[in-house]
Short mmCIF file of C-alpha atoms in Angstrom, two decimals:
data_model
loop_
_atom_site.label_atom_id
_atom_site.label_comp_id
_atom_site.label_asym_id
_atom_site.label_seq_id
_atom_site.Cartn_x
_atom_site.Cartn_y
_atom_site.Cartn_z
CA UNK A 1 187.20 69.71 124.48
CA UNK A 2 184.54 69.92 127.19
CA UNK A 3 180.90 70.10 126.12
CA UNK A 4 179.24 73.48 126.72
CA UNK A 5 177.34 73.96 129.92
CA UNK A 6 173.57 74.40 129.64
CA UNK A 7 171.62 77.08 131.50
CA UNK A 8 167.95 78.05 131.70
CA UNK A 9 167.22 81.71 132.46
CA UNK A 10 163.69 82.78 133.40
CA UNK A 11 162.46 86.32 132.91
CA UNK A 12 164.88 86.45 130.01
CA UNK A 13 163.02 88.99 127.89
CA UNK A 14 164.34 92.14 129.59
CA UNK A 15 166.46 93.63 132.35
CA UNK A 16 168.60 91.33 134.46
CA UNK A 17 167.45 88.22 132.61
CA UNK A 18 168.37 89.64 129.21
CA UNK A 19 171.78 90.88 130.35
CA UNK A 20 172.56 87.56 131.99
CA UNK A 21 171.48 85.57 128.96
CA UNK A 22 173.65 87.64 126.65
CA UNK A 23 176.63 87.20 128.99
CA UNK A 24 176.25 83.42 129.01
CA UNK A 25 175.82 83.33 125.24
CA UNK A 26 179.05 85.31 124.89
CA UNK A 27 180.79 82.78 127.15
CA UNK A 28 179.80 79.91 124.85
CA UNK A 29 177.10 78.34 127.03
CA UNK A 30 174.01 76.69 125.62
CA UNK A 31 171.23 79.02 126.81
CA UNK A 32 167.48 78.50 127.13
CA UNK A 33 165.33 81.60 127.49
CA UNK A 34 161.98 81.43 129.29
CA UNK A 35 159.61 84.40 129.27
CA UNK A 36 156.04 85.34 128.45
CA UNK A 37 156.63 86.83 125.00
CA UNK A 38 158.54 85.01 122.28
CA UNK A 39 159.50 88.22 120.49
CA UNK A 40 161.32 89.69 123.48
CA UNK A 41 163.18 86.40 123.89
CA UNK A 42 164.26 86.55 120.26
CA UNK A 43 165.37 90.14 120.87
CA UNK A 44 167.47 88.92 123.80
CA UNK A 45 169.07 86.19 121.69
CA UNK A 46 169.83 88.73 118.94
CA UNK A 47 170.42 85.97 116.39
CA UNK A 48 172.35 83.65 118.68
CA UNK A 49 171.23 80.00 118.74
CA UNK A 50 169.33 80.16 122.04
CA UNK A 51 166.48 77.84 122.94
CA UNK A 52 163.33 80.04 122.95
CA UNK A 53 160.69 78.93 125.47
CA UNK A 54 157.68 81.24 125.52
CA UNK A 55 155.61 80.73 128.65
CA UNK A 56 154.57 81.99 132.06
CA UNK A 57 156.52 80.67 135.06
CA UNK A 58 153.33 80.94 137.11
CA UNK A 59 151.56 78.46 134.81
CA UNK A 60 152.42 74.84 135.59
CA UNK A 61 151.56 73.65 132.08
CA UNK A 62 153.91 76.23 130.54
CA UNK A 63 156.75 75.19 132.86
CA UNK A 64 156.19 71.50 132.12
CA UNK A 65 156.22 72.22 128.39
CA UNK A 66 159.45 74.24 128.70
CA UNK A 67 161.22 71.43 130.54
CA UNK A 68 159.95 68.84 128.07
CA UNK A 69 161.60 70.92 125.34
CA UNK A 70 164.85 71.16 127.32
CA UNK A 71 164.90 67.39 127.81
CA UNK A 72 164.20 66.80 124.11
CA UNK A 73 166.87 69.21 122.86
CA UNK A 74 169.56 68.86 125.52
CA UNK A 75 168.76 65.87 127.71
CA UNK A 76 170.08 67.68 130.77
CA UNK A 77 170.35 71.03 132.55
CA UNK A 78 173.44 72.24 134.39
CA UNK A 79 172.27 75.59 135.80
CA UNK A 80 168.97 77.34 136.42
CA UNK A 81 168.89 81.10 136.94
CA UNK A 82 165.48 81.40 138.59
CA UNK A 83 165.13 85.09 137.83
CA UNK A 84 161.56 85.98 136.83
CA UNK A 85 159.85 88.40 139.18
CA UNK A 86 157.42 91.33 139.31
CA UNK A 87 156.60 94.07 141.80
CA UNK A 88 153.50 96.01 142.80
CA UNK A 89 152.86 99.74 143.29
CA UNK A 90 154.04 101.08 146.66
CA UNK A 91 151.19 101.46 149.15
CA UNK A 92 150.33 100.64 152.77
CA UNK A 93 148.81 97.18 153.14
CA UNK A 94 145.20 98.37 153.48
CA UNK A 95 145.43 100.08 150.08
CA UNK A 96 146.78 97.00 148.28
CA UNK A 97 144.17 95.10 146.33
CA UNK A 98 144.24 91.34 146.96
CA UNK A 99 144.55 90.81 143.20
CA UNK A 100 147.78 92.84 143.18
CA UNK A 101 149.19 90.75 146.01
CA UNK A 102 148.19 87.49 144.36
CA UNK A 103 149.77 88.50 141.04
CA UNK A 104 153.11 89.06 142.77
CA UNK A 105 152.81 85.77 144.65
CA UNK A 106 151.94 83.86 141.47
CA UNK A 107 155.16 84.91 139.75
CA UNK A 108 157.60 85.46 142.62
CA UNK A 109 156.67 82.47 144.78
CA UNK A 110 154.53 80.03 142.80
CA UNK A 111 156.55 80.55 139.62
CA UNK A 112 159.85 80.20 141.48
CA UNK A 113 158.55 76.95 142.99
CA UNK A 114 157.32 75.51 139.69
CA UNK A 115 160.61 76.18 137.89
CA UNK A 116 162.84 75.09 140.78
CA UNK A 117 160.77 71.91 141.19
CA UNK A 118 161.16 71.01 137.51
CA UNK A 119 164.89 71.84 137.49
CA UNK A 120 165.56 69.90 140.69
CA UNK A 121 163.76 66.87 139.29
CA UNK A 122 165.72 66.95 136.03
CA UNK A 123 169.05 67.47 137.81
CA UNK A 124 168.29 64.64 140.21
CA UNK A 125 167.40 62.20 137.40
CA UNK A 126 170.07 63.07 134.84
CA UNK A 127 173.44 61.36 134.47
CA UNK A 128 175.85 62.56 135.68
CA UNK A 129 173.56 63.66 138.49
CA UNK A 130 173.49 67.23 139.78
CA UNK A 131 173.40 70.88 138.83
CA UNK A 132 173.08 74.36 140.26
CA UNK A 133 170.05 76.54 140.98
CA UNK A 134 170.59 80.29 141.42
CA UNK A 135 167.57 82.19 142.73
CA UNK A 136 167.14 85.92 142.22
CA UNK A 137 166.42 87.30 145.68
CA UNK A 138 166.65 91.01 146.40
CA UNK A 139 167.76 93.47 149.00
CA UNK A 140 164.09 93.14 149.94
CA UNK A 141 164.81 89.56 150.98
CA UNK A 142 166.54 91.20 153.97
CA UNK A 143 164.93 94.60 154.55
CA UNK A 144 161.83 96.27 153.05
CA UNK A 145 161.12 99.49 151.28
CA UNK A 146 158.10 101.45 152.53
CA UNK A 147 154.81 100.17 151.15
CA UNK A 148 156.20 96.95 149.70
CA UNK A 149 154.31 94.16 151.46
CA UNK A 150 153.68 91.92 148.41
CA UNK A 151 157.21 92.17 147.02
CA UNK A 152 158.98 91.92 150.38
CA UNK A 153 156.91 88.93 151.47
CA UNK A 154 157.67 87.18 148.19
CA UNK A 155 161.40 87.80 148.41
CA UNK A 156 161.58 86.54 151.98
CA UNK A 157 159.93 83.38 150.66
CA UNK A 158 162.67 83.05 148.02
CA UNK A 159 165.24 82.95 150.81
CA UNK A 160 163.36 80.04 152.37
CA UNK A 161 163.37 78.26 149.02
CA UNK A 162 167.12 78.81 148.61
CA UNK A 163 167.99 77.56 152.08
CA UNK A 164 165.84 74.45 151.75
CA UNK A 165 167.06 73.52 148.27
CA UNK A 166 170.62 74.06 149.43
CA UNK A 167 170.00 71.46 152.14
CA UNK A 168 167.87 69.00 150.17
CA UNK A 169 170.15 69.17 147.14
CA UNK A 170 173.20 67.82 148.95
CA UNK A 171 172.07 64.23 148.49
CA UNK A 172 171.78 64.71 144.72
CA UNK A 173 174.85 66.88 143.93
CA UNK A 174 172.60 69.94 143.49
CA UNK A 175 173.90 73.29 144.76
CA UNK A 176 171.59 76.24 145.40
CA UNK A 177 172.51 79.87 145.93
CA UNK A 178 170.85 83.26 145.86
CA UNK A 179 171.89 86.60 144.43
CA UNK A 180 170.40 89.60 146.23
CA UNK A 181 170.37 92.64 143.98
CA UNK A 182 170.04 96.27 144.89
CA UNK A 183 169.22 99.04 142.41
CA UNK A 184 169.99 97.52 139.05
CA UNK A 185 169.33 99.94 136.20
CA UNK A 186 166.22 98.21 134.87
CA UNK A 187 162.62 99.23 134.23
CA UNK A 188 161.69 98.09 137.74
CA UNK A 189 164.15 100.60 139.22
CA UNK A 190 163.37 103.44 136.80
CA UNK A 191 162.12 105.72 139.57
CA UNK A 192 165.23 105.49 141.75
CA UNK A 193 167.39 108.05 139.87
CA UNK A 194 164.43 110.45 139.92
CA UNK A 195 163.73 110.04 143.62
CA UNK A 196 161.87 107.46 145.68
CA UNK A 197 160.34 107.46 149.15
CA UNK A 198 162.52 106.53 152.13
CA UNK A 199 161.69 105.20 155.58
CA UNK A 200 161.65 108.75 157.02
CA UNK A 201 159.09 109.86 154.41
CA UNK A 202 161.55 111.91 152.35
CA UNK A 203 161.96 111.50 148.60
CA UNK A 204 165.61 110.76 147.81
CA UNK A 205 167.48 110.13 144.57
CA UNK A 206 169.17 106.72 144.66
CA UNK A 207 172.09 105.48 142.56
CA UNK A 208 171.71 102.51 140.22
CA UNK A 209 174.23 100.13 138.66
CA UNK A 210 174.60 98.60 135.22
CA UNK A 211 172.98 95.17 134.88
CA UNK A 212 176.18 93.83 133.34
CA UNK A 213 177.72 93.65 136.82
CA UNK A 214 174.91 91.36 137.94
CA UNK A 215 175.27 89.13 134.89
CA UNK A 216 178.97 88.67 135.60
CA UNK A 217 178.23 87.87 139.25
CA UNK A 218 175.75 85.18 138.19
CA UNK A 219 178.34 83.78 135.78
CA UNK A 220 180.86 83.59 138.63
CA UNK A 221 178.40 81.59 140.73
CA UNK A 222 177.52 79.32 137.80
CA UNK A 223 181.15 78.51 136.97
CA UNK A 224 181.95 77.02 140.37
CA UNK A 225 182.35 73.24 140.72
CA UNK A 226 179.34 71.62 142.35
CA UNK A 227 181.22 70.90 145.56
CA UNK A 228 181.57 74.68 146.06
CA UNK A 229 178.67 77.07 146.64
CA UNK A 230 177.94 80.74 147.27
CA UNK A 231 174.77 80.46 149.34
CA UNK A 232 174.07 84.20 149.31
CA UNK A 233 175.69 87.03 147.38
CA UNK A 234 174.64 90.68 147.68
CA UNK A 235 175.44 93.03 144.81
CA UNK A 236 174.28 96.64 144.88
CA UNK A 237 174.93 100.17 143.78
CA UNK A 238 177.49 101.19 146.40
CA UNK A 239 175.69 104.21 147.82
CA UNK A 240 172.11 102.96 147.83
CA UNK A 241 170.40 103.14 151.23
CA UNK A 242 170.66 99.52 152.31
CA UNK A 243 173.07 99.47 155.22
CA UNK A 244 171.13 101.67 157.59
CA UNK A 245 167.85 101.40 155.71
CA UNK A 246 165.02 102.19 158.13
#
């Protein structure tokens, strides 16, 4: 019988991270949950034997501590779902406070870098060598919403991370892909079914999709052999304004 695969999921306390963690637990994977609040991680695990790692992805010491725990308990990591991310209120750039921009950057870029760096290093050093990194991009990694400079800039940066890790990882049997998500029914998208501003200035109701579809898509990517990769996958509520946005 094959040993269970081991996955780390960041931003695992709610939304996409929670749904994905619960899917992998149901599939029999060993799952590590990284998020800022231990209680929400325990709520995600719902009694399952997950590895609880309370910490902030934007804090290097927290990330180092989390990976030390993974190495102590597991000795290796097969998959990282680099999921943690935040947004900022919609506004034109001159109304965005620098502190708001920097908060988004600290989680969505710096945090992504810290966690990917630690995972890449572990996957490179472990035996057998290799693993898979799946970054959570966004539709905003391709096209923006109005008033979304911090979030859109950060998600374009994630695409650069994915492309570079996909290239650099070849020498170490590390695959890297990105899942670009549009209108998942999470707290971040709570306004969409009520109406949100469009490129033409109108307020339009947008459809959302259940986060379970995203979790299953991540599981599909994670289950591939390491000589196969999905570099980019877009999953979205069918009728959201993406094709033709702007």
